[in-house]
Tab-separated table of C-alpha atoms in Angstrom:
chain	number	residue	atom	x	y	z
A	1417	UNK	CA	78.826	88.333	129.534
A	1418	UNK	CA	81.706	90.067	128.189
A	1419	UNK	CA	84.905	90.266	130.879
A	1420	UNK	CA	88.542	90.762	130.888
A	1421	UNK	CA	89.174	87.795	129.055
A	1422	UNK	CA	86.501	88.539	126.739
A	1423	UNK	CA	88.863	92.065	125.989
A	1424	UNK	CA	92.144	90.549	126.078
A	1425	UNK	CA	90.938	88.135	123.298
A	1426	UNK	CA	89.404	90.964	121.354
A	1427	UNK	CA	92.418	92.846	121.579
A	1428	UNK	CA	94.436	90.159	119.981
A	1429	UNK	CA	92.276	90.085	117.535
A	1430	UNK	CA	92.487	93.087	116.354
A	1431	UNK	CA	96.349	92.816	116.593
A	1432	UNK	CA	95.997	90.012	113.762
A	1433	UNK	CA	93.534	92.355	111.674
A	1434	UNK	CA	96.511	94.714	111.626
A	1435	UNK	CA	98.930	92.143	110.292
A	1436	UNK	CA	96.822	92.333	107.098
A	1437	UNK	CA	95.730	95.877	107.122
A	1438	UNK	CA	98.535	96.596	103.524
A	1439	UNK	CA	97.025	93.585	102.171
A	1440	UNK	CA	93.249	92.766	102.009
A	1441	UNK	CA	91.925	95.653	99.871
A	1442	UNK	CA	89.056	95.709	98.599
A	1443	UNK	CA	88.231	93.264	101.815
A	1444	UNK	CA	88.444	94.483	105.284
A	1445	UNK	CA	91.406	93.531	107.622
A	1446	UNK	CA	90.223	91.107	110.473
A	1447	UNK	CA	91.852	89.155	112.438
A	1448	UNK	CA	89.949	85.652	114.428
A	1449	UNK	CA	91.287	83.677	117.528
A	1450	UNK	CA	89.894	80.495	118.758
A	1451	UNK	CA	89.823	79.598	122.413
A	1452	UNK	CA	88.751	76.394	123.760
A	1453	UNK	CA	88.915	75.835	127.419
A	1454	UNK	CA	91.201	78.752	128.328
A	1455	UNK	CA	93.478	77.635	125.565
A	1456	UNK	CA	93.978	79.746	122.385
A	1457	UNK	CA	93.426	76.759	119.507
A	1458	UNK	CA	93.651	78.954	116.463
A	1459	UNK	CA	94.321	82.076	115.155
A	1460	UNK	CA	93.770	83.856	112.032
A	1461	UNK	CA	94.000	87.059	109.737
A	1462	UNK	CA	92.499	87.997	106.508
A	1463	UNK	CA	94.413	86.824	103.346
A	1464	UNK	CA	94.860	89.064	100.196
A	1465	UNK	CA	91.440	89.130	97.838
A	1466	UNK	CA	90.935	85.691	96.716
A	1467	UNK	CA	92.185	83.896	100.051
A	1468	UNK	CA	90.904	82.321	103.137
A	1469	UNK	CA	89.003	84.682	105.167
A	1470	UNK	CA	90.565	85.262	109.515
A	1471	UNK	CA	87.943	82.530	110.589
A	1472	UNK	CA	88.682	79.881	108.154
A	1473	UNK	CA	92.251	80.801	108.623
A	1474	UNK	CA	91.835	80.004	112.491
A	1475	UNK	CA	89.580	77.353	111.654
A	1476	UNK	CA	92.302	75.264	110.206
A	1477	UNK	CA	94.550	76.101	112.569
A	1478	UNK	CA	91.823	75.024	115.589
A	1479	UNK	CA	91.010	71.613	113.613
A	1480	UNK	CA	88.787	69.467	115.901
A	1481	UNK	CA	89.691	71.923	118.908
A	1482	UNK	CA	87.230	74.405	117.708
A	1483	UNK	CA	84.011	71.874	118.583
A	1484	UNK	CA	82.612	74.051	121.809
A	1485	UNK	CA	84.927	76.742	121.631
A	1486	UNK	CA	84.374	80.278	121.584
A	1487	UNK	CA	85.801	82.666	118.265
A	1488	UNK	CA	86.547	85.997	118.351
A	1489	UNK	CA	86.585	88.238	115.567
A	1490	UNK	CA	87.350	91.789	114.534
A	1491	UNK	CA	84.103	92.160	112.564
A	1492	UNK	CA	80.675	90.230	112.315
A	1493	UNK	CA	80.779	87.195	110.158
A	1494	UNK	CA	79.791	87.074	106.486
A	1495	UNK	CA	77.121	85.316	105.215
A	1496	UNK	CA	77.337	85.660	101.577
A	1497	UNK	CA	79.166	84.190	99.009
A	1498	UNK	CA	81.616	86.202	97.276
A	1499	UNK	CA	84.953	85.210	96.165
A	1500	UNK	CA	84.854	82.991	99.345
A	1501	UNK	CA	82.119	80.954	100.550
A	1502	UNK	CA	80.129	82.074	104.079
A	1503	UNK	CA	82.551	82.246	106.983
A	1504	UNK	CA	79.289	81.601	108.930
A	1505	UNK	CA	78.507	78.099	107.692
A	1506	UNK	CA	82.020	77.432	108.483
A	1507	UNK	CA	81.697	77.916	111.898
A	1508	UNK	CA	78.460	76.598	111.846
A	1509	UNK	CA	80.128	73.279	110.579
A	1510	UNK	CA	82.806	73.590	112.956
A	1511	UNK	CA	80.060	73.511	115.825
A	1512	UNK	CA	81.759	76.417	117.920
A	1513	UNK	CA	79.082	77.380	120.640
A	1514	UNK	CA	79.915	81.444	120.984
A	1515	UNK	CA	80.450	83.982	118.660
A	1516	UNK	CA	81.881	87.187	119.843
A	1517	UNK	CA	82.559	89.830	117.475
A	1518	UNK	CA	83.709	93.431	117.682
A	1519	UNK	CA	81.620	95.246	114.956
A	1520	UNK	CA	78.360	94.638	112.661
A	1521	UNK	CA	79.207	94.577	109.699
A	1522	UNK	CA	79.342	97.771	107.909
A	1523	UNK	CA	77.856	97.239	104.345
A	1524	UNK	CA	73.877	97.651	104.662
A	1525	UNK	CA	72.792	94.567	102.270
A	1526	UNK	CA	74.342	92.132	104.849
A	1527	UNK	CA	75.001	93.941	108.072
A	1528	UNK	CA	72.764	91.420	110.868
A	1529	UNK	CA	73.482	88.825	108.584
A	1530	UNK	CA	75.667	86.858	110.077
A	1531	UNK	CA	75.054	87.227	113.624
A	1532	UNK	CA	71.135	86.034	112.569
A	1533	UNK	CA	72.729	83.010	110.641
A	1534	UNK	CA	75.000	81.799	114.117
A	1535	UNK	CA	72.350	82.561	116.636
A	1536	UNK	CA	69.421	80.301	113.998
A	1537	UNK	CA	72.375	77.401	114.400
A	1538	UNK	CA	71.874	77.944	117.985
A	1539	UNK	CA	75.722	79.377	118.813
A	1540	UNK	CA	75.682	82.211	120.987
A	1541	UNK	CA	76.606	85.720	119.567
A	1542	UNK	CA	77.666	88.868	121.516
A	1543	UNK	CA	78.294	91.932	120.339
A	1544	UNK	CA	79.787	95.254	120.086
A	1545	UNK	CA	83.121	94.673	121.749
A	1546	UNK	CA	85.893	97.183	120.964
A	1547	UNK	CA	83.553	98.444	118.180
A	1548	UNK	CA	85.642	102.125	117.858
A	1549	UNK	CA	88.870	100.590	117.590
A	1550	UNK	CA	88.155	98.127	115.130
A	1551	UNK	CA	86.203	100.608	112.614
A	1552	UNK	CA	89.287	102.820	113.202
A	1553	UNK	CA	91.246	99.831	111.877
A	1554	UNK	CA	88.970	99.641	109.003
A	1555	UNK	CA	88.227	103.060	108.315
A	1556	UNK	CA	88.239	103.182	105.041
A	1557	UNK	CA	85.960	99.948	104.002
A	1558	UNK	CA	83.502	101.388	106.596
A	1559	UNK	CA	83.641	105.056	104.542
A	1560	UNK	CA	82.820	103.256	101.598
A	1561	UNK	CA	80.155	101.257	102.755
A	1562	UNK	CA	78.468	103.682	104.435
A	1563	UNK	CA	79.221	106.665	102.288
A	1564	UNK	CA	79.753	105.471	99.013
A	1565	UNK	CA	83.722	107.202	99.289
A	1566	UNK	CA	86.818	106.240	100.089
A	1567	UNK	CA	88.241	107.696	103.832
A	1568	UNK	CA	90.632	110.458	102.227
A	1569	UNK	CA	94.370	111.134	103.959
A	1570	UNK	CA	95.635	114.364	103.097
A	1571	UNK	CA	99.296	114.155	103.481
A	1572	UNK	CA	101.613	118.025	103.693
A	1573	UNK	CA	105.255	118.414	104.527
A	1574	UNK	CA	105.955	121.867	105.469
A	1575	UNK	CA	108.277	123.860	107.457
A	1576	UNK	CA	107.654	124.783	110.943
A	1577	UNK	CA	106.327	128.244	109.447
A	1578	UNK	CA	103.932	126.467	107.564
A	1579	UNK	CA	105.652	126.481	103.835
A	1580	UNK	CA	105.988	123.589	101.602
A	1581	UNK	CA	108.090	124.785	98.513
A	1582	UNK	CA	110.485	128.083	98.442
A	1583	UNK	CA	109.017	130.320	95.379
A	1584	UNK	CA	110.767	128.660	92.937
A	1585	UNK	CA	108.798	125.624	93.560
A	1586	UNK	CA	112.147	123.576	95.176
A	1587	UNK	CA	111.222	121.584	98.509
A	1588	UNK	CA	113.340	118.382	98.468
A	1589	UNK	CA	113.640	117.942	101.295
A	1590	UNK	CA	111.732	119.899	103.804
A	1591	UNK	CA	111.467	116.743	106.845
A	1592	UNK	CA	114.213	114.094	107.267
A	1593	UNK	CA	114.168	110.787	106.829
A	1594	UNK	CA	112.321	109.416	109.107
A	1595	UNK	CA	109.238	111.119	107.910
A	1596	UNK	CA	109.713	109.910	104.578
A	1597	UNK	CA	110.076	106.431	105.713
A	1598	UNK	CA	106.891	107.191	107.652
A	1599	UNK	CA	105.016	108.426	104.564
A	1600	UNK	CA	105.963	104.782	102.624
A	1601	UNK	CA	104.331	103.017	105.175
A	1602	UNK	CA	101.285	104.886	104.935
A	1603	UNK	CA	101.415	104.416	101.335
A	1604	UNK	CA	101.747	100.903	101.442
A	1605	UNK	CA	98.455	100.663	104.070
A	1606	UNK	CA	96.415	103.128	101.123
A	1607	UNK	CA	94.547	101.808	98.158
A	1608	UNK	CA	95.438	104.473	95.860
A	1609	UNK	CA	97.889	107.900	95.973
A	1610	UNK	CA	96.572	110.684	94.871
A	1611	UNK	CA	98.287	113.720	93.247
A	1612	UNK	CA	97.057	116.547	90.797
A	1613	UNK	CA	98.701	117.426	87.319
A	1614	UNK	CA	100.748	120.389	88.286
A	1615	UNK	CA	102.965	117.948	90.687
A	1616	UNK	CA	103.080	115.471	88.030
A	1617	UNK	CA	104.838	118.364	85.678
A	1618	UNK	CA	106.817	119.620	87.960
A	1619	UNK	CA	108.294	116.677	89.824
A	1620	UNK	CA	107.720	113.685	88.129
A	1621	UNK	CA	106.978	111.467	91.216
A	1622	UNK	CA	106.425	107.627	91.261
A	1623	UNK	CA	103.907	107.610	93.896
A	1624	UNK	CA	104.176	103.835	94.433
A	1625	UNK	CA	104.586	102.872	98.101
A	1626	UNK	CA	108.578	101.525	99.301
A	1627	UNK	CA	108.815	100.744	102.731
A	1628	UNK	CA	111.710	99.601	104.524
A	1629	UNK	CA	110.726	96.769	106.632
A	1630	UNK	CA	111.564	93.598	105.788
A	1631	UNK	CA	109.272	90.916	105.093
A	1632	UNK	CA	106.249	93.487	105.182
A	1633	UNK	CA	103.223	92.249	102.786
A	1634	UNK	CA	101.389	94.892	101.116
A	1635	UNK	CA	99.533	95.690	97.349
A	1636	UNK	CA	101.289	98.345	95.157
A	1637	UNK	CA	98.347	101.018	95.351
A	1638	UNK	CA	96.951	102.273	92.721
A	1639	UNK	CA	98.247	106.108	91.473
A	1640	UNK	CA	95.727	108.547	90.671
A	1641	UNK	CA	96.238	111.836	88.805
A	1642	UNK	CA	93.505	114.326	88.362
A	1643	UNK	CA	94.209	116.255	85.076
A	1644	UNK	CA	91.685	118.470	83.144
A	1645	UNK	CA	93.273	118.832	79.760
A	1646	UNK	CA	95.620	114.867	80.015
A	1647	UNK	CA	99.053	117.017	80.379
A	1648	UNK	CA	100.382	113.905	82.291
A	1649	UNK	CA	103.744	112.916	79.703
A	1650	UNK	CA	102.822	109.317	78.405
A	1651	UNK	CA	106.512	109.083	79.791
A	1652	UNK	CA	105.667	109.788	83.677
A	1653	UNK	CA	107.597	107.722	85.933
A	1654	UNK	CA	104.665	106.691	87.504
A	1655	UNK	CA	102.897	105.521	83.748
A	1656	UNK	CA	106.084	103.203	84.249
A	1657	UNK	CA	106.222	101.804	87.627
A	1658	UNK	CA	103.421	99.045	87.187
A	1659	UNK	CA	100.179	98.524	88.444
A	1660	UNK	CA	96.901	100.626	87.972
A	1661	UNK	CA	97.328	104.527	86.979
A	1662	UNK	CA	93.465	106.140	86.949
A	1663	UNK	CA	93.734	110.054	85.400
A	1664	UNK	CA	90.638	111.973	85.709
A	1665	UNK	CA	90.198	114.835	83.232
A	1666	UNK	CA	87.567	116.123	81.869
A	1667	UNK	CA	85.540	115.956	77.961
A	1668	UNK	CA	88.068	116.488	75.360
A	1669	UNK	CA	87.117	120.201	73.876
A	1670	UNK	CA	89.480	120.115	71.012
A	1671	UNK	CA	91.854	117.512	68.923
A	1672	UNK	CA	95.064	118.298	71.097
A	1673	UNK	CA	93.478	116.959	74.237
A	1674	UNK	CA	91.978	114.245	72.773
A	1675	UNK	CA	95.268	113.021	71.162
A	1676	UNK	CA	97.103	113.304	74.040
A	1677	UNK	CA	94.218	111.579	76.680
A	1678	UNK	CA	94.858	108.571	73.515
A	1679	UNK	CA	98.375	108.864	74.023
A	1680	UNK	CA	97.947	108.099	77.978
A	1681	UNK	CA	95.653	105.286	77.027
A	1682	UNK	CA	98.397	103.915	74.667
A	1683	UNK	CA	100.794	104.391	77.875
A	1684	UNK	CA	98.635	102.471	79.731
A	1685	UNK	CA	96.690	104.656	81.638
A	1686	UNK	CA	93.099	103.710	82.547
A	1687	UNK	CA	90.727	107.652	81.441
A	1688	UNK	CA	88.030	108.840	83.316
A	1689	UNK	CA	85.599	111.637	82.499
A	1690	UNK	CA	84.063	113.642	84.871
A	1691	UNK	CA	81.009	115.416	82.941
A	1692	UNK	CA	80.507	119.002	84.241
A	1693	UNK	CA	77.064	117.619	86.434
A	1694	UNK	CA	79.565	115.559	88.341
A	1695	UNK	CA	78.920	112.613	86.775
A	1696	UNK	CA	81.626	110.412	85.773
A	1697	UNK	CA	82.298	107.616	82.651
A	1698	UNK	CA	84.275	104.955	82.295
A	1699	UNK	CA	87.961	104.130	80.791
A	1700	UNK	CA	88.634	105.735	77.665
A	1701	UNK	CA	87.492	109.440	79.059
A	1702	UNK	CA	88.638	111.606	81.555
A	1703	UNK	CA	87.637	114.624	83.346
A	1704	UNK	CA	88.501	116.812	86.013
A	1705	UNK	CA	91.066	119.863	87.363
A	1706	UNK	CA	94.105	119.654	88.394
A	1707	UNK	CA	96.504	121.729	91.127
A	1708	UNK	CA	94.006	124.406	89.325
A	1709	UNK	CA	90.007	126.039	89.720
A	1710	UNK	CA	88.207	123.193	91.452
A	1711	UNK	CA	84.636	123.080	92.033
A	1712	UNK	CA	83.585	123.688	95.231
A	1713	UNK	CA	86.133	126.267	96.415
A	1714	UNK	CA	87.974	127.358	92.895
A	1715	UNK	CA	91.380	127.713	94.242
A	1716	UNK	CA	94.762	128.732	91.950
A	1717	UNK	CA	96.992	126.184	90.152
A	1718	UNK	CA	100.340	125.251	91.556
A	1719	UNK	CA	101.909	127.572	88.936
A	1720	UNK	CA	99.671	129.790	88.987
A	1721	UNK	CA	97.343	128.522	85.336
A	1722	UNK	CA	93.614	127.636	85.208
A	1723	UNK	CA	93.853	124.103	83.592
A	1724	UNK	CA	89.625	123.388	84.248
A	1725	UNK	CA	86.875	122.188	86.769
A	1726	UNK	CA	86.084	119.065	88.121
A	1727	UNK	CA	83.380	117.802	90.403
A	1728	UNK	CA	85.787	116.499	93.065
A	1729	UNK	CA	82.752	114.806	95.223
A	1730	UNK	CA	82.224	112.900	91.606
A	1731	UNK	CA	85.784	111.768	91.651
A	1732	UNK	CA	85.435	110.157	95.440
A	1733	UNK	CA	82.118	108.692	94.640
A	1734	UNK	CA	83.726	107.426	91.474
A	1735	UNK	CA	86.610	105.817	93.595
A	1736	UNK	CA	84.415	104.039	96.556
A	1737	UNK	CA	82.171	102.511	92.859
A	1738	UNK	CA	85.680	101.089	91.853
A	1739	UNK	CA	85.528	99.625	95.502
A	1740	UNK	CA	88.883	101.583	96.625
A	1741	UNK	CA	89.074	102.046	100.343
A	1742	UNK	CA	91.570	104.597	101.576
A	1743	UNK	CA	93.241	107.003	99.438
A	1744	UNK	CA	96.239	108.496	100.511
A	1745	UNK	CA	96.419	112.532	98.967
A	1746	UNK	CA	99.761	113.960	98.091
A	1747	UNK	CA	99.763	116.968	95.933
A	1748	UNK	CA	99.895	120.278	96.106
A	1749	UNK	CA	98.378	123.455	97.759
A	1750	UNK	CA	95.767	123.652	94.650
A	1751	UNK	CA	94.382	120.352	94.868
A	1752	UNK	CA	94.467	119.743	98.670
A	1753	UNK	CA	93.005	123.116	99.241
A	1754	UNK	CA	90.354	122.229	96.884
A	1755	UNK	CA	89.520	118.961	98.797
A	1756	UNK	CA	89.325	120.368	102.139
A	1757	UNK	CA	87.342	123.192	100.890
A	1758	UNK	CA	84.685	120.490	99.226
A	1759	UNK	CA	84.665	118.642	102.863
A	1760	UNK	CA	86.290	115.602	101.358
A	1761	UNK	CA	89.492	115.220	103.684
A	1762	UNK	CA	88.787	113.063	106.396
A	1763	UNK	CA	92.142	113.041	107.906
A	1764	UNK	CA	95.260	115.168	107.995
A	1765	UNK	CA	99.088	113.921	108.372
A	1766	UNK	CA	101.220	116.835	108.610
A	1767	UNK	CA	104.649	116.739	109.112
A	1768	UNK	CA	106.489	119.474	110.377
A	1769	UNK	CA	109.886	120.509	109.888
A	1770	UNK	CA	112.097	122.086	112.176
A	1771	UNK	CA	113.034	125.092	109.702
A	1772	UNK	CA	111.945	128.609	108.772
A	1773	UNK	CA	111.518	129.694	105.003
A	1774	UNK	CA	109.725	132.574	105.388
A	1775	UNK	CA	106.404	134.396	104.052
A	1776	UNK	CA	107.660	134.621	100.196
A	1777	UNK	CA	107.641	130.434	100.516
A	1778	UNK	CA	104.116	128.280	99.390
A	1779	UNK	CA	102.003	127.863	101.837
A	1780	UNK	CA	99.790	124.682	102.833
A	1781	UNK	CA	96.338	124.809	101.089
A	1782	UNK	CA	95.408	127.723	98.129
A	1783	UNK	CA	91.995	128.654	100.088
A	1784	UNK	CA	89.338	131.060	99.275
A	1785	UNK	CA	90.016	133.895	101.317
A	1786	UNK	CA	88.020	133.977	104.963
A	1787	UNK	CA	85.492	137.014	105.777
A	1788	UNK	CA	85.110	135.846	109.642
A	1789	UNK	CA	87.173	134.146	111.800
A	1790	UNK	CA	84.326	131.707	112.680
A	1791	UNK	CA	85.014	130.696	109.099
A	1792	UNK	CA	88.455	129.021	109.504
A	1793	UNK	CA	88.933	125.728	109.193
A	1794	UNK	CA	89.107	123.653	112.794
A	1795	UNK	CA	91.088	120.584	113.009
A	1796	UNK	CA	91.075	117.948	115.944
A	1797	UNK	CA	94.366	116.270	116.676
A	1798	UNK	CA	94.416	112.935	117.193
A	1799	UNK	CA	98.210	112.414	117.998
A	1800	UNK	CA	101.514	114.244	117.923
A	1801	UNK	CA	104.551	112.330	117.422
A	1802	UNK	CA	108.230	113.133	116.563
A	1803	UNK	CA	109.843	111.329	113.837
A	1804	UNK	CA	113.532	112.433	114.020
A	1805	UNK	CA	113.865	115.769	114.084
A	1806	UNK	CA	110.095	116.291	112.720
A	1807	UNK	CA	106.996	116.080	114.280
A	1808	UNK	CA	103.835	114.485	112.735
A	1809	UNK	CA	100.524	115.697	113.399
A	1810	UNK	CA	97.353	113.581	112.708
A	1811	UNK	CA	93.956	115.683	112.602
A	1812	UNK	CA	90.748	115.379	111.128
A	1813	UNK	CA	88.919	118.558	110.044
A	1814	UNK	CA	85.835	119.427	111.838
A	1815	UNK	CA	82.669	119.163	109.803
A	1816	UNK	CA	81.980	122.631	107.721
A	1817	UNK	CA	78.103	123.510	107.083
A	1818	UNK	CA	77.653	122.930	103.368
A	1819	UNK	CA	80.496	120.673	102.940
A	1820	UNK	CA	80.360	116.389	101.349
């Protein structure tokens, strides 16, 4: 019977699973502790891709210890060999007598698994505990398990008035710098960054994730660009910076785009195509639209120049196949209008300035205009926070009838 213990154990850990949370992808982050006789014998987190698993991890810590104890983890054992063998035979073999974990798991060809494996050893297994928290800690290998997507962060800056560039396209910097710390952490806990074409042109951004606290261990994400005709310079910063650059464009219609989607190649970029169905093919293609017309929802280009279409629900789908978990969107009005319009922002962090720049600024998301009020866009806010002299806002839109 689960009791205050049973929480406070629970609670820790999930507190572990965080410790790895920058680190596991494509894996979930869970955390494990070991209690035998009122005494915590082991404790554990997830290890990058490749690495021990939390319960092996507080398995080794527990040693002998772990013979009638009870284990705690963050989410419901595996029992399946993938890179690692079965955490389940592993405590099987360590002859623990209760299992308590916090959520099934979420991937339908072994979810019940490994809570059938335990309780056929005879160990006791009881479950849900803290079941919301710890899919909120995993939110994005839960997405694509059980949606086939990655759980999409739409990240804005804009000032208090709602603008995120003056006219002439300058906004460095709109928030201070604590918000900008802010957004390098949540780069560092993303799988990918996204951005569209038209900021790629016009500010040349790395995109690669730099936060400032020491000793913090975290994978470079990946940087994707969605570009319908390859514009991206083979000379991007980002091409430079290391690690995995996807560009999605779309079917080269003449010899200048395919030259320069083979220059990109040559640069090191991994091509997508997204065909005009939606469908998608592999490196050495590329489809898409960029800050441009986007289907659903055509919207305008960041400077203000049709550049294609793209199938945007294609390009998620296309991301949870290439088993990325979070993505972390930073572009502009164009492209994060268009994604909101197609219902494929799941959460927005908006930071908010404490400055004015008036109705001849950019505004937040290039939207088809509204007929009806009921037709606006409805956000729930999760949290509020100030970051030096800027707030942050976390919301997740409301589900829109017709939207993916």
């Amino acid at each position: 019977m689960t009791d205050d213990l049973d929480l406070g154990y629970m609670a820790r850990a999930l507190e572990l699973a965080l410790r790895g949370a920058a680190s596991t992808d494509p894996n979930p982050a869970v955390g494990c502790v070991i209690v035998n006789d009122g005494r915590v014998v082991g404790e554990g987190f997830t290890r990058p891709a490749g690495g021990n698993h939390a319960e092996i991890e507080a398995l080794n810590a527990a040693g002998e210890a772990a013979r009638g104890a009870t284990c705690y983890v963050s989410l419901e054992p595996c029992a399946h060999t993938g890179r690692t063998g079965p955490c389940t035979a592993a405590l099987i073999e360590a002859q623990v007598a209760r299992v308590v974990f916090a959520l099934e798991d979420p991937n339908p060809a072994v979810a019940g698994k490994g809570e059938a494996a335990l309780a056929a050893a005879g160990i006791r297994v009881e479950s849900p505990l803290l079941a919301a928290e710890a899919e909120t800690l995993n939110r994005g290998f839960v997405s694509r398990m059980r949606r086939g997507r990655p759980w999409i962060r739409c990240k804005m800056a804009a000032s208090l008035d709602g603008r995120t560039a003056l006219a002439s396209g300058e906004s460095q910097w709109i928030t201070g710098e604590a918000a900008r710390r802010d957004v390098h952490r949540w780069r560092a806990r993303s799988s990918a960054v996204m951005t569209g074409i038209g900021t790629v042109l016009a500010d040349d951004p790395l995109l690669t994730a730099r936060p400032d606290e020491p000793g913090i261990e975290f994978l470079q994400p990946a940087r994707i660009i969605v570009d319908a005709t390859f514009r991206t310079p083979p000379a991007a910063r980002t091409l430079a910076a290391g690690g995995e650059v996807i560009v999605f464009g779309g079917a080269a219609p003449d010899a200048a785009v395919a030259a320069r989607r083979e220059a990109l190649e040559r640069a090191g970029a991994r091509v997508e195509t997204v065909d005009a169905d939606g469908g998608t093919r592999g490196a050495g293609a590329g489809a898409g639209a960029g800050e441009a017309d986007a289907r659903p929802g055509a919207t305008r280009a960041r400077a203000g120049e049709r550049v294609g279409r793209l199938d945007l629900a294609a390009i998620a789908a296309r991301l949870g196949a290439l088993e990325i978990n979070t993505v972390w969107l930073e572009a502009g009005p164009g492209l994060s209008g268009a994604m909101l319009a197609a219902g494929l922002v799941d959460e927005l962090i908006l930071y908010l300035a404490p400055c004015l720049l008036g109705d001849g600024a950019r505004g937040l998301f290039a939207l088809p205009p509204l007929e009806r009020l009921a037709d606006r866009f409805v956000l729930g806010i999760d949290d509020v926070a100030r970051l030096g002299d800027d707030l942050r806002i976390i919301a997740r839109p409301a589900p829109r009838e017709g939207s993916g």
